[in-house]
Structure formats: C-alpha cells, structure tokens
mmCIF file of C-alpha atoms in Angstrom:
data_model
loop_
_atom_site.group_PDB
_atom_site.id
_atom_site.type_symbol
_atom_site.label_atom_id
_atom_site.label_comp_id
_atom_site.label_asym_id
_atom_site.label_seq_id
_atom_site.Cartn_x
_atom_site.Cartn_y
_atom_site.Cartn_z
ATOM 1 C CA MET A 1 0.000 0.000 0.000
ATOM 2 C CA THR A 2 1.376 3.412 -0.938
ATOM 3 C CA PHE A 3 1.251 6.498 1.248
ATOM 4 C CA GLU A 4 -1.211 7.971 -1.224
ATOM 5 C CA ARG A 5 -3.626 5.193 -0.270
ATOM 6 C CA ALA A 6 -2.978 5.888 3.414
ATOM 7 C CA VAL A 7 -3.906 9.544 2.849
ATOM 8 C CA GLU A 8 -7.243 8.354 1.467
ATOM 9 C CA LEU A 9 -7.952 5.865 4.260
ATOM 10 C CA ILE A 10 -6.963 7.850 7.350
ATOM 11 C CA ASP A 11 -9.592 10.288 8.607
ATOM 12 C CA ASP A 12 -8.180 11.154 12.023
ATOM 13 C CA THR A 13 -5.154 13.405 11.695
ATOM 14 C CA PRO A 14 -2.382 13.973 12.476
ATOM 15 C CA THR A 15 -1.395 10.299 12.258
ATOM 16 C CA VAL A 16 2.050 8.742 12.006
ATOM 17 C CA VAL A 17 2.047 6.052 9.309
ATOM 18 C CA ILE A 18 4.710 3.388 8.737
ATOM 19 C CA ASP A 19 5.115 1.508 5.471
ATOM 20 C CA TRP A 20 6.009 -2.020 6.612
ATOM 21 C CA GLU A 21 7.295 -3.107 3.220
ATOM 22 C CA VAL A 22 9.867 -0.299 3.253
ATOM 23 C CA VAL A 23 10.832 -1.161 6.843
ATOM 24 C CA GLU A 24 11.437 -4.785 5.917
ATOM 25 C CA ARG A 25 13.552 -3.721 2.951
ATOM 26 C CA ASN A 26 15.622 -1.358 5.109
ATOM 27 C CA VAL A 27 16.203 -3.966 7.808
ATOM 28 C CA GLU A 28 17.144 -6.662 5.329
ATOM 29 C CA ARG A 29 19.534 -4.351 3.456
ATOM 30 C CA MET A 30 21.469 -3.397 6.600
ATOM 31 C CA ALA A 31 21.561 -6.987 7.821
ATOM 32 C CA ARG A 32 22.921 -8.109 4.465
ATOM 33 C CA LEU A 33 25.635 -5.428 4.506
ATOM 34 C CA ALA A 34 26.771 -6.442 7.989
ATOM 35 C CA ASN A 35 26.719 -10.122 7.095
ATOM 36 C CA GLU A 36 28.729 -9.600 3.889
ATOM 37 C CA ARG A 37 31.369 -7.639 5.786
ATOM 38 C CA MET A 38 31.330 -10.070 8.753
ATOM 39 C CA VAL A 39 30.372 -7.445 11.339
ATOM 40 C CA ASN A 40 27.910 -8.001 14.170
ATOM 41 C CA LEU A 41 24.834 -5.800 14.015
ATOM 42 C CA ARG A 42 23.415 -4.398 17.268
ATOM 43 C CA PRO A 43 20.739 -1.887 16.187
ATOM 44 C CA HIS A 44 19.759 1.006 18.424
ATOM 45 C CA MET A 45 16.045 0.716 19.210
ATOM 46 C CA LYS A 46 15.706 4.412 20.128
ATOM 47 C CA THR A 47 14.380 5.068 16.625
ATOM 48 C CA HIS A 48 11.467 2.645 16.575
ATOM 49 C CA LYS A 49 10.824 1.855 20.287
ATOM 50 C CA MET A 50 8.568 -1.040 19.269
ATOM 51 C CA ASN A 51 8.659 -4.722 20.106
ATOM 52 C CA ALA A 52 7.528 -5.675 16.606
ATOM 53 C CA LEU A 53 10.491 -3.859 15.047
ATOM 54 C CA ALA A 54 12.907 -5.330 17.581
ATOM 55 C CA GLU A 55 11.659 -8.798 16.696
ATOM 56 C CA LEU A 56 12.131 -8.051 12.992
ATOM 57 C CA GLN A 57 15.720 -6.934 13.560
ATOM 58 C CA MET A 58 16.520 -9.991 15.668
ATOM 59 C CA ARG A 59 15.007 -12.316 13.049
ATOM 60 C CA ASN A 60 17.310 -10.684 10.510
ATOM 61 C CA GLY A 61 20.446 -11.593 12.406
ATOM 62 C CA ALA A 62 21.021 -8.839 14.974
ATOM 63 C CA VAL A 63 23.174 -10.164 17.830
ATOM 64 C CA GLY A 64 21.240 -7.995 20.273
ATOM 65 C CA LEU A 65 19.997 -4.444 20.610
ATOM 66 C CA THR A 66 21.279 -1.115 21.884
ATOM 67 C CA VAL A 67 19.252 1.056 24.254
ATOM 68 C CA ALA A 68 19.918 4.422 25.828
ATOM 69 C CA LYS A 69 17.727 4.378 28.904
ATOM 70 C CA LEU A 70 16.845 1.652 31.378
ATOM 71 C CA GLY A 71 13.140 2.097 30.654
ATOM 72 C CA GLU A 72 13.848 1.064 27.077
ATOM 73 C CA ALA A 73 15.811 -1.933 28.344
ATOM 74 C CA GLU A 74 12.884 -3.000 30.523
ATOM 75 C CA VAL A 75 10.523 -2.912 27.556
ATOM 76 C CA MET A 76 12.909 -4.880 25.353
ATOM 77 C CA ILE A 77 13.555 -7.518 28.034
ATOM 78 C CA ASN A 78 9.824 -7.915 28.584
ATOM 79 C CA SER A 79 9.474 -8.507 24.836
ATOM 80 C CA GLY A 80 12.020 -11.332 24.956
ATOM 81 C CA VAL A 81 15.305 -9.669 23.941
ATOM 82 C CA ARG A 82 18.083 -11.135 26.063
ATOM 83 C CA ASP A 83 21.242 -9.316 24.906
ATOM 84 C CA LEU A 84 21.363 -5.546 25.374
ATOM 85 C CA LEU A 85 23.975 -2.824 25.364
ATOM 86 C CA VAL A 86 23.041 0.151 27.517
ATOM 87 C CA GLY A 87 24.991 2.780 25.607
ATOM 88 C CA TYR A 88 24.506 5.562 28.135
ATOM 89 C CA PRO A 89 26.181 6.470 31.457
ATOM 90 C CA ILE A 90 24.201 5.007 34.371
ATOM 91 C CA VAL A 91 24.470 7.590 37.150
ATOM 92 C CA GLY A 92 22.631 7.672 40.479
ATOM 93 C CA GLN A 93 22.007 4.883 42.976
ATOM 94 C CA SER A 94 18.431 4.228 41.914
ATOM 95 C CA HIS A 95 19.546 3.812 38.288
ATOM 96 C CA VAL A 96 22.422 1.530 39.309
ATOM 97 C CA ARG A 97 20.034 -0.669 41.290
ATOM 98 C CA ARG A 98 17.651 -0.870 38.315
ATOM 99 C CA LEU A 99 20.570 -1.817 36.078
ATOM 100 C CA PHE A 100 21.377 -4.834 38.237
ATOM 101 C CA ASP A 101 17.749 -5.825 38.581
ATOM 102 C CA LEU A 102 17.633 -6.016 34.791
ATOM 103 C CA ALA A 103 20.981 -7.808 34.612
ATOM 104 C CA ALA A 104 19.381 -10.646 36.565
ATOM 105 C CA GLN A 105 16.971 -11.141 33.652
ATOM 106 C CA ALA A 106 19.168 -10.660 30.580
ATOM 107 C CA GLU A 107 22.762 -10.287 29.434
ATOM 108 C CA LEU A 108 23.571 -6.598 29.808
ATOM 109 C CA THR A 109 26.631 -4.584 28.906
ATOM 110 C CA VAL A 110 26.873 -0.957 29.975
ATOM 111 C CA ALA A 111 28.995 1.914 28.661
ATOM 112 C CA VAL A 112 31.144 4.075 30.921
ATOM 113 C CA ASP A 113 33.447 6.976 30.138
ATOM 114 C CA SER A 114 34.888 7.723 33.587
ATOM 115 C CA TRP A 115 35.706 6.074 36.881
ATOM 116 C CA ASP A 116 33.005 8.253 38.475
ATOM 117 C CA VAL A 117 30.471 6.231 36.458
ATOM 118 C CA ALA A 118 32.201 2.860 36.779
ATOM 119 C CA ASP A 119 32.907 2.850 40.536
ATOM 120 C CA PRO A 120 29.281 2.856 41.814
ATOM 121 C CA ILE A 121 28.500 0.044 39.345
ATOM 122 C CA ALA A 122 31.443 -1.954 40.680
ATOM 123 C CA ARG A 123 30.357 -1.425 44.290
ATOM 124 C CA GLU A 124 26.799 -2.564 43.559
ATOM 125 C CA ALA A 125 28.150 -5.581 41.664
ATOM 126 C CA ARG A 126 30.219 -6.639 44.654
ATOM 127 C CA ARG A 127 27.287 -6.077 47.001
ATOM 128 C CA ARG A 128 25.171 -8.458 44.920
ATOM 129 C CA SER A 129 28.006 -10.886 44.134
ATOM 130 C CA MET A 130 27.504 -10.172 40.427
ATOM 131 C CA VAL A 131 29.738 -9.072 37.563
ATOM 132 C CA MET A 132 28.771 -6.284 35.141
ATOM 133 C CA ALA A 133 30.140 -6.274 31.598
ATOM 134 C CA ILE A 134 31.582 -2.884 30.638
ATOM 135 C CA VAL A 135 32.513 -1.152 27.403
ATOM 136 C CA VAL A 136 34.542 2.033 27.511
ATOM 137 C CA GLU A 137 32.982 4.806 25.454
ATOM 138 C CA ILE A 138 35.487 6.748 23.364
ATOM 139 C CA ASP A 139 35.040 10.280 22.054
ATOM 140 C CA THR A 140 36.104 10.159 18.404
ATOM 141 C CA GLY A 141 34.961 13.709 17.625
ATOM 142 C CA LEU A 142 31.382 14.289 18.790
ATOM 143 C CA HIS A 143 32.559 15.801 22.109
ATOM 144 C CA ARG A 144 29.483 14.660 24.003
ATOM 145 C CA CYS A 145 30.258 11.593 26.105
ATOM 146 C CA GLY A 146 33.412 9.541 25.937
ATOM 147 C CA VAL A 147 36.991 9.394 27.128
ATOM 148 C CA GLY A 148 39.791 10.265 24.738
ATOM 149 C CA PRO A 149 41.168 7.503 22.487
ATOM 150 C CA GLY A 150 44.575 6.026 23.188
ATOM 151 C CA THR A 151 46.078 6.428 26.639
ATOM 152 C CA PRO A 152 43.009 7.852 28.477
ATOM 153 C CA ALA A 153 40.825 4.963 27.263
ATOM 154 C CA VAL A 154 43.541 2.397 27.995
ATOM 155 C CA GLU A 155 44.001 3.680 31.534
ATOM 156 C CA LEU A 156 40.264 3.491 32.235
ATOM 157 C CA ALA A 157 40.059 0.005 30.736
ATOM 158 C CA GLN A 158 42.987 -1.151 32.875
ATOM 159 C CA ARG A 159 41.290 0.138 36.011
ATOM 160 C CA ILE A 160 38.132 -1.757 35.067
ATOM 161 C CA VAL A 161 40.121 -4.953 34.499
ATOM 162 C CA ASP A 162 41.690 -4.569 37.958
ATOM 163 C CA THR A 163 38.334 -4.045 39.724
ATOM 164 C CA LYS A 164 36.313 -6.887 41.217
ATOM 165 C CA GLY A 165 32.722 -6.868 40.006
ATOM 166 C CA LEU A 166 33.521 -5.492 36.539
ATOM 167 C CA GLU A 167 34.354 -7.309 33.314
ATOM 168 C CA PHE A 168 36.017 -5.284 30.564
ATOM 169 C CA ARG A 169 34.213 -6.210 27.353
ATOM 170 C CA GLY A 170 35.540 -3.657 24.859
ATOM 171 C CA LEU A 171 35.171 -0.230 23.274
ATOM 172 C CA MET A 172 32.342 1.769 21.721
ATOM 173 C CA THR A 173 31.920 5.129 20.043
ATOM 174 C CA HIS A 174 29.179 7.129 18.382
ATOM 175 C CA GLU A 175 30.654 9.045 15.450
ATOM 176 C CA GLY A 176 27.706 11.458 15.325
ATOM 177 C CA HIS A 177 29.981 14.400 14.533
ATOM 178 C CA ALA A 178 30.042 13.087 10.961
ATOM 179 C CA TYR A 179 26.524 14.465 10.505
ATOM 180 C CA ALA A 180 28.032 17.956 10.434
ATOM 181 C CA CYS A 181 30.162 17.165 7.386
ATOM 182 C CA SER A 182 29.296 19.200 4.311
ATOM 183 C CA THR A 183 30.198 16.578 1.668
ATOM 184 C CA ILE A 184 29.948 12.815 1.347
ATOM 185 C CA GLU A 185 33.738 12.667 1.059
ATOM 186 C CA GLU A 186 34.119 14.479 4.385
ATOM 187 C CA LEU A 187 31.597 12.127 5.981
ATOM 188 C CA ARG A 188 33.518 9.102 4.709
ATOM 189 C CA ASP A 189 36.828 10.517 5.942
ATOM 190 C CA ALA A 190 35.367 11.340 9.380
ATOM 191 C CA THR A 191 34.023 7.806 9.660
ATOM 192 C CA ILE A 192 37.346 6.269 8.689
ATOM 193 C CA ALA A 193 39.184 8.524 11.152
ATOM 194 C CA ALA A 194 36.835 7.445 13.951
ATOM 195 C CA GLY A 195 37.405 3.816 13.044
ATOM 196 C CA MET A 196 41.159 4.308 13.037
ATOM 197 C CA ALA A 197 41.029 5.867 16.518
ATOM 198 C CA MET A 198 39.091 2.822 17.701
ATOM 199 C CA LYS A 199 41.480 0.348 16.062
ATOM 200 C CA ASN A 200 44.569 2.094 17.423
ATOM 201 C CA THR A 201 43.110 2.076 20.927
ATOM 202 C CA ALA A 202 42.172 -1.592 20.606
ATOM 203 C CA ASP A 203 45.696 -2.397 19.401
ATOM 204 C CA GLU A 204 47.206 -0.575 22.373
ATOM 205 C CA LEU A 205 44.958 -2.519 24.739
ATOM 206 C CA THR A 206 46.012 -5.769 23.081
ATOM 207 C CA ARG A 207 49.665 -4.895 23.585
ATOM 208 C CA LYS A 208 48.841 -4.351 27.269
ATOM 209 C CA GLY A 209 47.418 -7.849 27.454
ATOM 210 C CA ILE A 210 43.730 -6.852 27.609
ATOM 211 C CA PRO A 211 42.407 -7.298 24.072
ATOM 212 C CA PRO A 212 38.826 -6.002 23.657
ATOM 213 C CA LYS A 213 36.234 -8.537 22.570
ATOM 214 C CA VAL A 214 34.029 -5.797 21.138
ATOM 215 C CA VAL A 215 35.027 -2.729 19.103
ATOM 216 C CA SER A 216 31.732 -1.012 18.326
ATOM 217 C CA MET A 217 30.778 1.978 16.199
ATOM 218 C CA GLY A 218 27.325 3.243 15.453
ATOM 219 C CA SER A 219 25.412 5.630 13.205
ATOM 220 C CA ALA A 220 22.975 5.041 10.368
ATOM 221 C CA GLY A 221 24.513 7.909 8.401
ATOM 222 C CA THR A 222 28.001 6.389 8.494
ATOM 223 C CA ALA A 223 27.103 2.708 8.226
ATOM 224 C CA ARG A 224 28.072 2.241 4.587
ATOM 225 C CA PHE A 225 31.574 3.505 5.383
ATOM 226 C CA GLY A 226 31.921 2.180 8.935
ATOM 227 C CA ILE A 227 30.710 -1.391 8.568
ATOM 228 C CA GLY A 228 33.770 -3.375 7.601
ATOM 229 C CA LEU A 229 36.468 -0.977 8.801
ATOM 230 C CA GLU A 230 39.527 -2.873 9.991
ATOM 231 C CA GLY A 231 39.331 -3.682 13.684
ATOM 232 C CA VAL A 232 35.636 -2.782 14.084
ATOM 233 C CA ASN A 233 33.527 -5.895 14.730
ATOM 234 C CA GLU A 234 30.170 -4.401 15.776
ATOM 235 C CA PHE A 235 27.941 -1.652 14.422
ATOM 236 C CA ARG A 236 24.919 0.043 16.027
ATOM 237 C CA PRO A 237 22.795 1.974 13.485
ATOM 238 C CA GLY A 238 19.358 3.169 14.502
ATOM 239 C CA THR A 239 17.590 5.483 12.064
ATOM 240 C CA TYR A 240 18.090 3.150 9.090
ATOM 241 C CA VAL A 241 14.994 1.173 10.075
ATOM 242 C CA PHE A 242 12.790 4.114 8.992
ATOM 243 C CA ASN A 243 15.165 6.698 7.447
ATOM 244 C CA ASP A 244 14.260 10.372 7.105
ATOM 245 C CA ARG A 245 15.244 13.535 5.213
ATOM 246 C CA THR A 246 18.495 13.785 7.155
ATOM 247 C CA GLN A 247 19.556 10.315 6.013
ATOM 248 C CA VAL A 248 18.631 11.220 2.439
ATOM 249 C CA ALA A 249 20.778 14.370 2.667
ATOM 250 C CA LEU A 250 23.674 12.248 3.956
ATOM 251 C CA GLY A 251 23.365 9.951 0.950
ATOM 252 C CA ALA A 252 22.614 7.013 3.240
ATOM 253 C CA CYS A 253 19.341 6.227 1.439
ATOM 254 C CA GLY A 254 16.927 7.479 -1.183
ATOM 255 C CA ILE A 255 13.633 9.215 -0.527
ATOM 256 C CA GLU A 256 11.921 5.950 -1.488
ATOM 257 C CA ASP A 257 13.581 4.350 1.556
ATOM 258 C CA CYS A 258 11.782 6.661 4.005
ATOM 259 C CA ALA A 259 9.231 4.448 5.755
ATOM 260 C CA VAL A 260 7.457 7.030 7.921
ATOM 261 C CA VAL A 261 5.138 9.897 7.063
ATOM 262 C CA VAL A 262 2.817 12.054 9.110
ATOM 263 C CA ILE A 263 -0.633 12.323 7.530
ATOM 264 C CA ALA A 264 -1.914 15.847 8.198
ATOM 265 C CA THR A 265 -4.914 17.941 7.209
ATOM 266 C CA VAL A 266 -4.875 21.470 5.808
ATOM 267 C CA ILE A 267 -6.787 23.618 8.323
ATOM 268 C CA SER A 268 -6.166 27.140 6.997
ATOM 269 C CA ARG A 269 -5.115 29.095 3.895
ATOM 270 C CA SER A 270 -4.683 32.455 5.601
ATOM 271 C CA GLN A 271 -1.560 33.484 3.630
ATOM 272 C CA PRO A 272 -1.096 33.359 -0.163
ATOM 273 C CA GLY A 273 1.115 30.496 -1.294
ATOM 274 C CA GLU A 274 1.048 28.816 2.110
ATOM 275 C CA ALA A 275 -1.053 26.163 3.815
ATOM 276 C CA VAL A 276 -1.438 25.492 7.539
ATOM 277 C CA ILE A 277 -1.627 21.859 8.649
ATOM 278 C CA ASP A 278 -2.661 20.263 11.941
ATOM 279 C CA ALA A 279 0.696 18.579 12.682
ATOM 280 C CA GLY A 280 2.893 20.870 14.762
ATOM 281 C CA SER A 281 5.958 20.285 16.903
ATOM 282 C CA LYS A 282 3.981 17.933 19.173
ATOM 283 C CA VAL A 283 3.886 15.524 16.225
ATOM 284 C CA LEU A 284 6.718 16.434 13.833
ATOM 285 C CA SER A 285 9.038 17.569 16.656
ATOM 286 C CA SER A 286 11.049 20.772 16.402
ATOM 287 C CA ASP A 287 14.034 19.069 14.763
ATOM 288 C CA ARG A 288 15.184 20.239 11.355
ATOM 289 C CA LYS A 289 17.584 18.410 9.092
ATOM 290 C CA LEU A 290 20.672 17.481 11.087
ATOM 291 C CA THR A 291 23.155 17.917 8.253
ATOM 292 C CA SER A 292 25.463 20.816 7.475
ATOM 293 C CA GLY A 293 24.435 23.149 4.680
ATOM 294 C CA SER A 294 21.153 21.395 3.938
ATOM 295 C CA ASN A 295 17.725 22.962 3.558
ATOM 296 C CA ALA A 296 16.963 23.130 7.265
ATOM 297 C CA THR A 297 13.200 22.704 7.219
ATOM 298 C CA TYR A 298 11.098 20.372 9.365
ATOM 299 C CA GLY A 299 9.788 18.073 6.648
ATOM 300 C CA GLU A 300 8.566 17.827 3.094
ATOM 301 C CA VAL A 301 5.467 16.528 1.343
ATOM 302 C CA ALA A 302 5.898 13.039 -0.084
ATOM 303 C CA ASN A 303 6.153 13.201 -3.896
ATOM 304 C CA ASP A 304 6.672 16.995 -3.807
ATOM 305 C CA SER A 305 10.052 17.891 -2.339
ATOM 306 C CA GLU A 306 9.473 21.591 -3.099
ATOM 307 C CA CYS A 307 6.544 21.692 -0.667
ATOM 308 C CA GLN A 308 8.201 21.941 2.733
ATOM 309 C CA VAL A 309 7.368 22.611 6.356
ATOM 310 C CA ILE A 310 9.044 25.991 6.778
ATOM 311 C CA ARG A 311 7.625 27.087 10.140
ATOM 312 C CA ILE A 312 6.260 25.210 13.111
ATOM 313 C CA SER A 313 4.568 25.744 16.463
ATOM 314 C CA GLU A 314 3.024 23.309 18.915
ATOM 315 C CA GLU A 315 -0.209 22.561 17.019
ATOM 316 C CA HIS A 316 0.416 24.147 13.601
ATOM 317 C CA ALA A 317 2.901 23.841 10.758
ATOM 318 C CA ILE A 318 3.247 26.003 7.651
ATOM 319 C CA LEU A 319 3.733 24.509 4.205
ATOM 320 C CA SER A 320 5.293 26.605 1.464
ATOM 321 C CA GLY A 321 6.530 25.973 -2.050
ATOM 322 C CA GLY A 322 5.495 23.361 -4.568
ATOM 323 C CA MET A 323 1.851 22.360 -4.240
ATOM 324 C CA ALA A 324 1.246 24.423 -1.082
ATOM 325 C CA GLY A 325 -0.459 27.253 -2.965
ATOM 326 C CA ALA A 326 -2.913 24.844 -4.620
ATOM 327 C CA LEU A 327 -4.047 23.069 -1.446
ATOM 328 C CA SER A 328 -7.503 23.626 -0.005
ATOM 329 C CA VAL A 329 -8.836 23.434 3.537
ATOM 330 C CA GLY A 330 -9.623 19.782 4.219
ATOM 331 C CA ASP A 331 -6.954 18.392 1.898
ATOM 332 C CA ARG A 332 -4.609 15.811 3.390
ATOM 333 C CA VAL A 333 -0.865 15.551 2.844
ATOM 334 C CA ALA A 334 1.838 13.057 3.807
ATOM 335 C CA ILE A 335 4.867 14.716 5.440
ATOM 336 C CA ILE A 336 8.280 13.029 5.456
ATOM 337 C CA PRO A 337 9.952 14.238 8.693
ATOM 338 C CA SER A 338 13.459 15.626 8.809
ATOM 339 C CA HIS A 339 14.300 13.616 11.943
ATOM 340 C CA VAL A 340 12.139 10.573 12.489
ATOM 341 C CA CYS A 341 13.314 9.421 15.950
ATOM 342 C CA PRO A 342 11.490 12.075 18.029
ATOM 343 C CA VAL A 343 8.417 11.752 15.793
ATOM 344 C CA ILE A 344 7.980 8.146 16.896
ATOM 345 C CA ASN A 345 8.645 8.991 20.543
ATOM 346 C CA LEU A 346 5.936 11.681 20.455
ATOM 347 C CA SER A 347 3.297 9.137 19.413
ATOM 348 C CA ASP A 348 1.485 6.687 21.691
ATOM 349 C CA ARG A 349 0.346 4.712 18.664
ATOM 350 C CA VAL A 350 1.154 4.600 14.964
ATOM 351 C CA SER A 351 -0.575 3.120 11.930
ATOM 352 C CA ILE A 352 1.159 0.501 9.805
ATOM 353 C CA VAL A 353 0.384 -0.038 6.134
ATOM 354 C CA GLY A 354 1.776 -2.760 3.912
ATOM 355 C CA ILE A 355 0.580 -5.682 6.044
ATOM 356 C CA GLY A 356 -2.400 -6.978 4.127
ATOM 357 C CA ASP A 357 -4.860 -4.555 2.581
ATOM 358 C CA GLY A 358 -5.771 -2.445 5.588
ATOM 359 C CA ILE A 359 -4.171 -0.393 8.332
ATOM 360 C CA VAL A 360 -2.734 -1.995 11.484
ATOM 361 C CA ASP A 361 -2.803 -0.058 14.750
ATOM 362 C CA GLN A 362 0.514 -0.381 16.597
ATOM 363 C CA ILE A 363 1.417 0.799 20.107
ATOM 364 C CA VAL A 364 4.823 2.463 20.561
ATOM 365 C CA ASP A 365 5.904 0.198 23.406
ATOM 366 C CA ALA A 366 8.794 2.279 24.769
ATOM 367 C CA ARG A 367 7.328 5.697 24.006
ATOM 368 C CA GLY A 368 8.511 8.297 26.548
ATOM 369 C CA MET A 369 10.917 5.926 28.302
ATOM 370 C CA SER A 370 13.455 8.603 29.146
ATOM 371 C CA ARG A 371 14.564 7.277 32.543
#
C-alpha cells in the first residue's frame, strides 16, 4: 500500500504512518551489509521503540539491541530480547540498582566513560556478588560523552580490568559528529578517522594484554563507510529502520527508503502560497535536518520535495513551495519528517500499512521511556 492510499484511508489526523514493506527492505539491506562484511549488528532501538520492530531486527540476524535508557531496556527484556547494550552512562544509585535488577533477567553490557560512572556500578556488583560487563565509550569527535582515544581509554580500561565486580568487554563510540560534514567525502573521511582511533586504541589494549572482545561503532549515516572498517567488529545503526530527510541528505538512502510519514490535514489558507496543517511540533518535533548546509526545514510533502514545512509551532505547521499554494482546507498531505526518531517517541500509537490490505494499529511500546 502506498502512502497515497494511506492519505485516502486515514480520517483522524495527524497520524504517524509506517510503510512495513519499506521497513522490511531497510532492515534486510542493513543486515545483508553487515553479514557480507562479517560485522555483528546491534541496532539502536531508540528510533522505533517497538517490540515488533525489535523482533524483525533480531530475526534478521542482529546479535542484540542497543538502548539508551533503562526504561527502554525494561521494555525490550519484557518482549524477549536477552542481549542488550546500555549505551549511556548510568548515574545515580536508583539507576544503578535498576541496572542490576535487569541484569538478573538478561545479558547486559553498559557503557562508561569515567571512573566516576564505573565505581558505583562496581560497588553494587560486589554487594550483589555479580559481575557487570563494561565497554569504555570513546570520544572520536562528537565531544558529548566519551573518554579520549589512546592512553586515556587504555588507563580506564585497565582500572576496570583490575576491579572486582567489573568485566572489561571492549570499546564503543558514536561518530555522530560526521553528521556535520558538508560533503559525502568528508563524511567518509570522518568515519574512517573514527574507526582508526578505535582500532589504534584496541591495538594498544592488546599490547597491554587486555584485548577487547568488542570494538563497536554506530550511526545510520556512516554505516556504509563504517561497517567493515579494519578492527571494528560491531555496528549500532538506529535510524536506518525508517530513514528520514536527514539520512537522504547524507546519501545514506533514497527518498523511497523513508518508511514514515505524518498524515496531516490542511486547516487554513490564511496566507497566499502557504497552507497550515494540523501537525505541529507535538507531532513532527522541532528538529530540522541534522546535516550541514542542507535545507533546514522540518519536513517535506511526499512526492513533492518543493513543498516543505518551513515554520512550526506546537499545534500548527506552515507549508510553502510546490503544491502548497494549490491546497484547499480539508486536503490531506503526507509529510516526510526531517528527523524521524522524536516523531515516533511523540506518538502513543502509529498506523502501519503494507501488512495486508488495511491499516494496522501499533502501540509504541517504549514511548517516553526517558529514565
């Protein structure tokens, strides 16, 4: 079923619609790439937050999943996933206790980037007579979380190895700084540089007698360059499952690979050449394209890239360009979002097309799980 058919069938707007056939194609393509290059795939579920999508990824060969927050981990464990990387610093005693409660139910690995994060985990592990698997997060250029590559990462890893209650599992990074690159060549070079920093750190650890089992990178936008880099044996893309305008701008996919639209209704034509729709920032989010030098709007109409969401408020969005001037009050449009991850998280439920002839109602199982 095409999105045009979904526009006809859906009366209640705004509604987030997922094309299941496109999702399956996206998942299979990434799984095939990882398999061909002999790299383990551990997708980040922050994009879809749904049990059904997690099951699809696992059926297609994922070794496990990545989560950010413990609430997401709880949902995934309840759905049957038994191998999770918590790729986020767990800070605060209540969070540490929850981490170990979950570790009693599934195989968990958690990322740390400082001894301040690792030490409370070690103390709780000893208190419970458990061992927590740890990966050291490395900052390869994003300058968000992460310890520096080389000596700083090696020193932290050595301290983990020497601490009862902790098991050093390996290294991870998120090369998200590549999204700011202005050309595909720059993006490729940034990805390769991040991979080299990871390999060099892993080599130094090996020389110290503590070879990492896992060397993990992760970003949908860099996957085609990062999967298969020497020394990297795991990759953690997220957005690829749906894709969005940012991924298109990065050259990671085509517009036909975008699996999510927001069906919206024109509610006003107060300004010439513009149309007001009923999907504002509470549906589309306030995120624009995440790439450098791109047309930084909030979304575009499917099949009319000139018709874009140029302005947004909580309950309203303004379309301009392309077909916007010809729309009438009551018309419906399908909007491809610029950043799909928050769009899913803003929705309690979504509608899925492409499974049979109708529309399937789907709960977003981990929606709002930010703790």
